[in-house]
XYZ file of C-alpha atoms in Angstrom:
434
model
C -13.107 4.225 -50.677
C -13.551 5.127 -54.297
C -14.029 2.385 -56.807
C -11.507 1.528 -59.143
C -11.324 -0.534 -62.313
C -8.917 -3.095 -61.929
C -7.190 -5.381 -65.064
C -4.201 -7.783 -63.594
C -1.803 -8.068 -65.839
C 1.529 -10.015 -65.606
C 4.321 -7.970 -66.791
C 6.586 -5.548 -65.861
C 4.796 -2.156 -67.363
C 1.211 -1.945 -67.533
C -0.699 -0.566 -70.070
C -4.448 1.134 -70.201
C -7.179 -0.249 -72.722
C -10.395 0.886 -72.693
C -12.636 -1.821 -72.357
C -14.060 -1.294 -68.825
C -13.786 -4.508 -66.308
C -15.550 -5.309 -63.380
C -15.687 -2.775 -60.221
C -13.891 -3.973 -57.940
C -13.237 -3.063 -53.919
C -9.585 -2.463 -52.894
C -8.591 -3.600 -50.045
C -6.147 -5.583 -50.026
C -4.920 -8.092 -52.688
C -4.352 -11.659 -52.923
C -0.862 -13.133 -51.852
C -1.395 -15.231 -55.242
C -1.584 -12.106 -57.160
C 1.617 -10.236 -55.595
C 3.843 -11.313 -59.213
C 1.602 -9.293 -60.960
C 1.712 -5.668 -61.682
C -1.880 -3.981 -61.885
C -2.925 -0.808 -63.776
C -5.397 1.107 -62.210
C -8.105 3.122 -64.248
C -10.774 5.810 -62.325
C -14.029 5.617 -63.615
C -14.646 8.771 -64.191
C -15.963 10.180 -67.655
C -12.834 11.029 -69.498
C -11.484 14.414 -70.429
C -12.689 16.656 -73.232
C -9.794 15.886 -76.088
C -9.399 19.726 -75.735
C -9.268 19.937 -72.313
C -5.979 20.334 -70.773
C -3.781 17.736 -69.915
C -5.141 14.405 -68.714
C -3.903 12.266 -65.959
C -1.346 10.152 -66.477
C -2.159 5.815 -65.720
C -1.511 4.583 -62.645
C -0.072 1.261 -61.642
C -1.109 -0.521 -58.316
C 1.750 -2.277 -56.598
C 1.669 -5.671 -54.296
C 1.926 -3.068 -50.658
C -1.534 -2.039 -51.904
C -0.310 1.804 -52.978
C -1.156 3.714 -56.376
C 1.719 5.275 -58.202
C 1.506 7.377 -60.924
C 3.818 5.965 -64.418
C 5.476 8.256 -66.359
C 5.245 8.159 -70.086
C 1.207 7.438 -70.310
C -0.978 9.411 -71.937
C -0.945 12.530 -71.336
C -0.433 16.710 -73.015
C 1.135 16.229 -76.968
C -0.361 12.800 -76.913
C 2.695 10.988 -74.979
C 1.401 7.444 -74.298
C 0.205 4.791 -77.406
C 2.588 7.200 -80.201
C -0.820 9.762 -80.632
C -0.182 13.062 -82.229
C -0.882 16.430 -80.200
C -3.038 18.192 -82.616
C -3.999 21.338 -79.859
C -2.824 24.141 -82.120
C -5.073 22.697 -85.247
C -7.863 24.661 -84.703
C -6.736 27.555 -84.680
C -4.298 27.184 -87.464
C -6.779 27.632 -90.586
C -7.375 31.129 -88.787
C -3.813 31.716 -87.975
C -3.174 30.617 -91.082
C -5.418 33.361 -93.376
C -4.226 35.964 -91.149
C -0.198 35.543 -92.094
C -1.718 35.558 -95.778
C -1.015 39.749 -95.025
C 2.363 38.871 -94.330
C 2.733 36.587 -97.319
C 2.075 39.890 -99.278
C 4.745 42.344 -96.874
C 7.273 39.534 -98.175
C 5.903 39.931 -101.746
C 5.770 43.469 -102.011
C 9.742 43.472 -100.572
C 10.828 41.792 -103.576
C 8.945 42.624 -105.940
C 10.828 45.260 -107.468
C 14.096 43.928 -106.715
C 14.377 42.696 -109.976
C 12.398 45.255 -112.273
C 13.023 48.794 -110.977
C 15.558 48.854 -114.133
C 12.832 48.158 -116.456
C 10.194 50.246 -114.337
C 12.437 53.182 -114.689
C 12.848 52.723 -118.268
C 8.939 52.776 -119.299
C 8.308 55.372 -116.649
C 11.061 58.004 -118.197
C 13.953 58.025 -114.585
C 16.237 55.676 -115.893
C 19.891 55.835 -114.664
C 18.240 58.198 -112.172
C 19.444 55.916 -108.127
C 17.688 58.696 -106.211
C 14.154 57.951 -107.932
C 14.813 54.240 -108.059
C 15.607 53.851 -104.242
C 11.882 56.303 -103.775
C 10.033 54.279 -106.005
C 11.206 51.385 -103.252
C 11.750 52.831 -100.331
C 8.377 55.166 -100.324
C 6.490 51.674 -99.480
C 8.609 51.776 -96.131
C 7.120 55.767 -95.638
C 3.958 54.276 -95.772
C 4.382 51.257 -93.539
C 5.553 53.598 -91.021
C 2.540 55.770 -91.433
C 0.008 52.610 -91.331
C 1.945 50.748 -88.018
C 1.544 53.705 -85.878
C -2.392 54.158 -86.913
C -3.183 50.673 -86.800
C -3.956 50.228 -82.427
C -6.733 53.073 -82.980
C -8.260 50.952 -85.584
C -7.946 47.839 -84.039
C -9.588 49.573 -80.623
C -12.400 50.598 -82.998
C -13.197 47.829 -85.527
C -11.168 44.524 -84.096
C -8.859 42.624 -86.295
C -10.718 40.885 -87.822
C -12.474 43.744 -89.320
C -9.615 45.473 -89.787
C -7.954 43.065 -91.278
C -10.488 43.620 -94.296
C -10.329 46.787 -94.220
C -7.117 46.781 -94.703
C -7.103 45.055 -97.847
C -8.565 47.735 -99.674
C -5.241 49.860 -99.856
C -2.934 47.051 -100.400
C -5.701 46.190 -103.078
C -5.622 49.616 -104.631
C -2.465 50.033 -104.000
C -1.280 47.167 -106.418
C -3.194 48.173 -108.873
C -2.401 52.038 -108.879
C 1.285 50.673 -109.589
C 0.712 48.077 -111.717
C -1.235 50.780 -114.232
C 0.814 53.239 -113.637
C 2.139 55.672 -116.794
C 4.603 58.173 -114.994
C 6.242 58.233 -111.838
C 3.535 60.074 -109.422
C 1.289 57.159 -110.251
C 4.438 54.600 -109.486
C 5.030 56.496 -106.047
C 0.999 56.544 -105.022
C 0.385 52.967 -105.316
C 3.727 52.351 -103.088
C 2.547 54.498 -100.899
C -0.989 53.209 -100.346
C 0.003 49.547 -100.560
C 2.695 49.988 -97.959
C -0.369 51.827 -95.675
C -1.808 48.623 -95.700
C 1.502 46.685 -94.534
C 1.989 48.674 -92.420
C -1.287 47.933 -90.111
C -0.917 44.379 -90.987
C 2.978 44.058 -89.608
C 1.430 44.957 -86.301
C -1.970 43.500 -86.551
C -1.200 39.593 -87.869
C 1.269 38.688 -84.976
C -1.265 40.266 -82.058
C -4.564 38.289 -83.851
C -2.626 35.110 -84.014
C -1.413 35.615 -80.348
C -4.714 36.456 -78.711
C -6.219 33.117 -81.176
C -3.741 31.052 -80.508
C -3.528 28.482 -77.309
C -1.050 29.388 -75.114
C 1.226 26.550 -75.362
C 1.578 27.098 -79.348
C 1.873 30.938 -79.419
C 5.267 30.460 -80.376
C 4.419 27.656 -83.217
C 1.872 29.703 -84.594
C 3.771 33.107 -84.559
C 6.066 31.885 -86.724
C 3.825 31.518 -89.348
C 4.189 35.550 -89.783
C 7.863 35.348 -90.752
C 7.778 32.446 -92.858
C 4.696 33.763 -94.881
C 7.115 37.002 -95.452
C 9.845 35.110 -96.692
C 7.716 32.708 -99.060
C 6.384 36.181 -100.928
C 9.508 36.882 -100.882
C 10.563 33.758 -102.870
C 7.421 34.006 -104.901
C 8.114 37.652 -106.491
C 12.030 37.176 -106.745
C 10.437 33.612 -108.615
C 7.535 35.845 -110.452
C 10.150 38.631 -111.266
C 13.127 35.844 -113.507
C 10.563 36.433 -116.647
C 11.561 40.052 -116.698
C 15.150 39.852 -117.595
C 13.440 39.279 -120.930
C 10.067 41.195 -121.228
C 10.770 44.451 -120.141
C 7.080 44.852 -119.750
C 6.638 41.828 -117.185
C 6.372 44.367 -114.340
C 2.763 45.164 -114.420
C 2.070 41.417 -114.260
C 4.274 41.712 -111.055
C 1.971 43.804 -109.046
C -1.479 42.589 -110.761
C -0.486 39.724 -108.529
C -0.603 41.070 -105.908
C -4.038 41.830 -105.821
C -4.700 38.191 -105.309
C -3.356 37.763 -101.388
C -5.748 40.569 -101.124
C -8.518 39.238 -102.368
C -7.996 36.376 -99.860
C -7.567 37.885 -96.956
C -10.318 39.719 -97.400
C -12.448 36.638 -98.332
C -10.969 34.037 -95.426
C -11.088 36.842 -93.029
C -14.863 36.493 -93.149
C -14.636 32.657 -91.982
C -12.343 33.410 -89.437
C -13.193 33.944 -85.804
C -12.639 37.592 -83.954
C -10.257 38.079 -81.222
C -11.825 36.924 -77.559
C -9.733 39.487 -75.681
C -11.499 42.571 -78.312
C -14.537 40.574 -77.907
C -14.300 40.216 -74.058
C -13.097 44.462 -74.531
C -16.543 45.486 -75.995
C -18.515 43.600 -73.970
C -19.634 40.432 -76.241
C -18.043 37.875 -73.262
C -20.569 35.237 -74.446
C -19.283 35.059 -78.192
C -15.394 35.475 -76.942
C -16.575 31.837 -74.630
C -17.537 30.323 -78.092
C -14.326 31.540 -79.605
C -11.982 30.246 -76.418
C -14.077 27.304 -76.263
C -13.621 26.184 -80.083
C -10.005 26.806 -80.033
C -8.826 26.383 -76.529
C -11.160 23.526 -75.193
C -14.071 24.011 -73.268
C -12.113 23.337 -69.850
C -10.225 26.346 -70.694
C -13.201 28.918 -71.010
C -13.935 30.055 -67.717
C -10.642 30.589 -66.455
C -9.409 32.480 -69.892
C -11.993 34.469 -69.959
C -10.618 35.876 -66.745
C -6.992 36.041 -67.610
C -8.741 37.950 -70.494
C -10.497 40.123 -69.014
C -8.005 41.224 -66.117
C -5.838 41.925 -69.223
C -8.072 44.370 -70.747
C -9.015 46.256 -66.922
C -5.145 46.882 -67.395
C -5.596 48.035 -70.412
C -7.441 50.528 -69.165
C -5.214 51.770 -66.660
C -3.645 55.768 -67.327
C -0.271 54.541 -69.094
C 2.422 56.672 -71.710
C 5.217 55.943 -73.530
C 7.206 57.425 -71.036
C 6.554 53.970 -68.480
C 8.207 52.095 -71.170
C 11.959 54.214 -69.792
C 10.903 53.361 -66.437
C 11.574 49.874 -64.411
C 10.218 47.099 -64.994
C 9.947 48.087 -68.463
C 13.401 49.646 -69.782
C 15.068 46.754 -70.089
C 13.603 44.674 -72.044
C 11.960 48.321 -73.944
C 15.573 48.430 -74.643
C 16.291 45.342 -75.314
C 13.950 44.364 -77.731
C 14.405 47.671 -79.699
C 17.779 47.224 -80.240
C 17.357 43.756 -81.570
C 14.941 44.955 -84.253
C 16.786 48.204 -84.682
C 20.529 46.829 -85.177
C 18.698 44.166 -87.342
C 17.893 46.549 -90.174
C 21.794 48.299 -89.708
C 22.917 44.565 -90.552
C 21.845 45.527 -94.293
C 19.129 42.908 -95.094
C 16.770 45.341 -96.268
C 19.611 46.725 -99.107
C 19.955 42.683 -99.694
C 16.524 42.055 -100.099
C 14.983 44.959 -102.280
C 18.513 45.636 -104.768
C 19.831 42.003 -104.276
C 19.632 42.076 -108.732
C 20.975 45.350 -109.062
C 23.880 43.914 -106.504
C 24.480 40.903 -108.140
C 24.231 42.346 -111.468
C 27.569 44.951 -110.846
C 29.616 41.955 -109.743
C 28.866 40.271 -112.991
C 26.303 37.231 -112.739
C 24.765 36.887 -115.533
C 20.728 35.573 -114.027
C 20.782 38.232 -111.231
C 17.150 37.460 -110.486
C 17.753 33.755 -110.426
C 21.250 35.014 -107.850
C 18.404 36.771 -105.863
C 16.055 33.907 -105.479
C 18.516 31.714 -103.983
C 18.777 34.860 -101.622
C 15.079 34.234 -100.467
C 15.350 30.387 -100.449
C 18.413 31.126 -97.819
C 15.975 33.612 -95.628
C 13.498 30.904 -95.836
C 15.744 28.246 -94.574
C 16.727 30.553 -91.529
C 13.075 30.912 -90.333
C 12.630 27.521 -90.986
C 15.245 26.424 -88.656
C 13.949 28.966 -86.114
C 10.816 27.874 -85.631
C 11.889 24.253 -85.242
C 14.804 25.500 -82.847
C 12.994 28.022 -80.770
C 10.997 26.001 -77.867
C 13.988 23.433 -77.886
C 17.403 25.852 -77.614
C 15.534 28.894 -76.174
C 15.248 32.446 -77.909
C 18.715 33.945 -75.993
C 21.114 31.152 -77.895
C 19.760 31.735 -81.563
C 19.318 35.808 -81.062
C 23.509 35.100 -79.921
C 23.942 32.359 -82.964
C 22.825 33.867 -85.811
C 24.016 37.651 -84.663
C 27.476 35.986 -84.632
C 27.207 34.468 -88.076
C 25.709 38.149 -89.410
C 29.542 39.554 -87.820
C 31.414 36.409 -89.478
C 29.602 36.407 -93.009
C 29.617 40.157 -92.620
C 33.446 40.506 -92.608
C 33.789 37.111 -95.237
C 31.894 39.977 -97.455
C 34.042 42.493 -97.202
C 37.075 40.498 -97.482
C 35.388 39.341 -100.525
C 35.223 43.329 -101.724
C 38.559 44.308 -101.367
C 39.679 41.031 -102.881
C 37.888 41.889 -106.305
C 38.568 45.814 -105.544
C 42.776 45.509 -105.210
C 42.230 43.106 -108.536
C 40.424 45.090 -110.793
C 41.947 48.192 -109.971
C 45.189 45.724 -111.205
C 43.855 44.785 -114.079
C 43.228 48.781 -115.016
C 46.597 49.942 -113.640
C 49.431 46.621 -113.805
C 51.577 49.582 -113.394
C 50.945 50.882 -109.854
C 49.315 47.853 -108.104
C 52.292 45.407 -110.198
C 55.028 46.479 -109.494
C 54.033 47.330 -106.339
C 53.544 44.031 -104.967
C 49.120 44.461 -104.875
């Protein structure tokens, strides 16, 4: 019979303690002890803090049976009010990578406020097509960068690709900031878009591969939060452009700073364990997994990663996405992204200052800042509720909300249109009941 350490406690609920009492051979409890509850703690070494879920405390009743007690110290820092810090080892690496998403958001909003000043200085003022081209050429570059990212990641790994990718990001920002012609501005925006396109694929992939399975959803929200913070930063920094026509150059120079942070910060970040396994560096992969996920997870995780890597090497094509069991998932996932763009959010984020200016708001840059703050609020709510309410409920609720507010905007725009026309043509509208 295995021995246990026994504490005799005159309480209904047993407690655990770090003090080790003497070992007692548990056969039968004396009748004099039947009124006590006994907490039994096995004489086994304590599991590593980075390991898997710890075993809950046990109780031994008067019948000599050992029972498990709910609410003990388990994963997530259960009993004793502990705090679950299993996400902490991977957090600095995920945070550094998410700076690329911050830069993505910054480039989304950087043209919002000063686009008219840029057009005036570079000689295409009043040309709405060229103004739109300066903004949208960034997305063209991002599209090309995103489809070329896979080959870069397979060759250099996530860590090195993130560092290499800062070159077009920094170079594009510098060319844009120093632009004295439309062509220079377009080339700078295109280069920045190339870098951003690679990062939109790379950063979520990197975070998912360095984060422990339990925390991938939570750490993955750093991507969207980083994007929202970048939008807010650029919109806030754009407020002085209402009074300073040359402020846009400072805004574009500022875009170099996150790129430098990524380049230097990733030097201290870990490489993706999946990529390390793929190139045969199994010892390095074990070190990364042990450091981020806990030593108890090393062998199991490495075997799972090796299995995934082997499947990655299997013959496959894009047409496989159109067959079961992938067809439904690919259709739903792709439709969500596509329909989100058609909902008009990009137009709001890229041109909200011009929109607010057209409807007569005095400080269009400040109004745009509130749009960015609202965007961040939605991301924070989603990150908090994601694991509690599930993805499906949040998606349905958010899309219903978008439908409702689009209807509100449409009714408001119609009301404003008819009232404006009534003021301009009082006989035509007022005398006919409009």
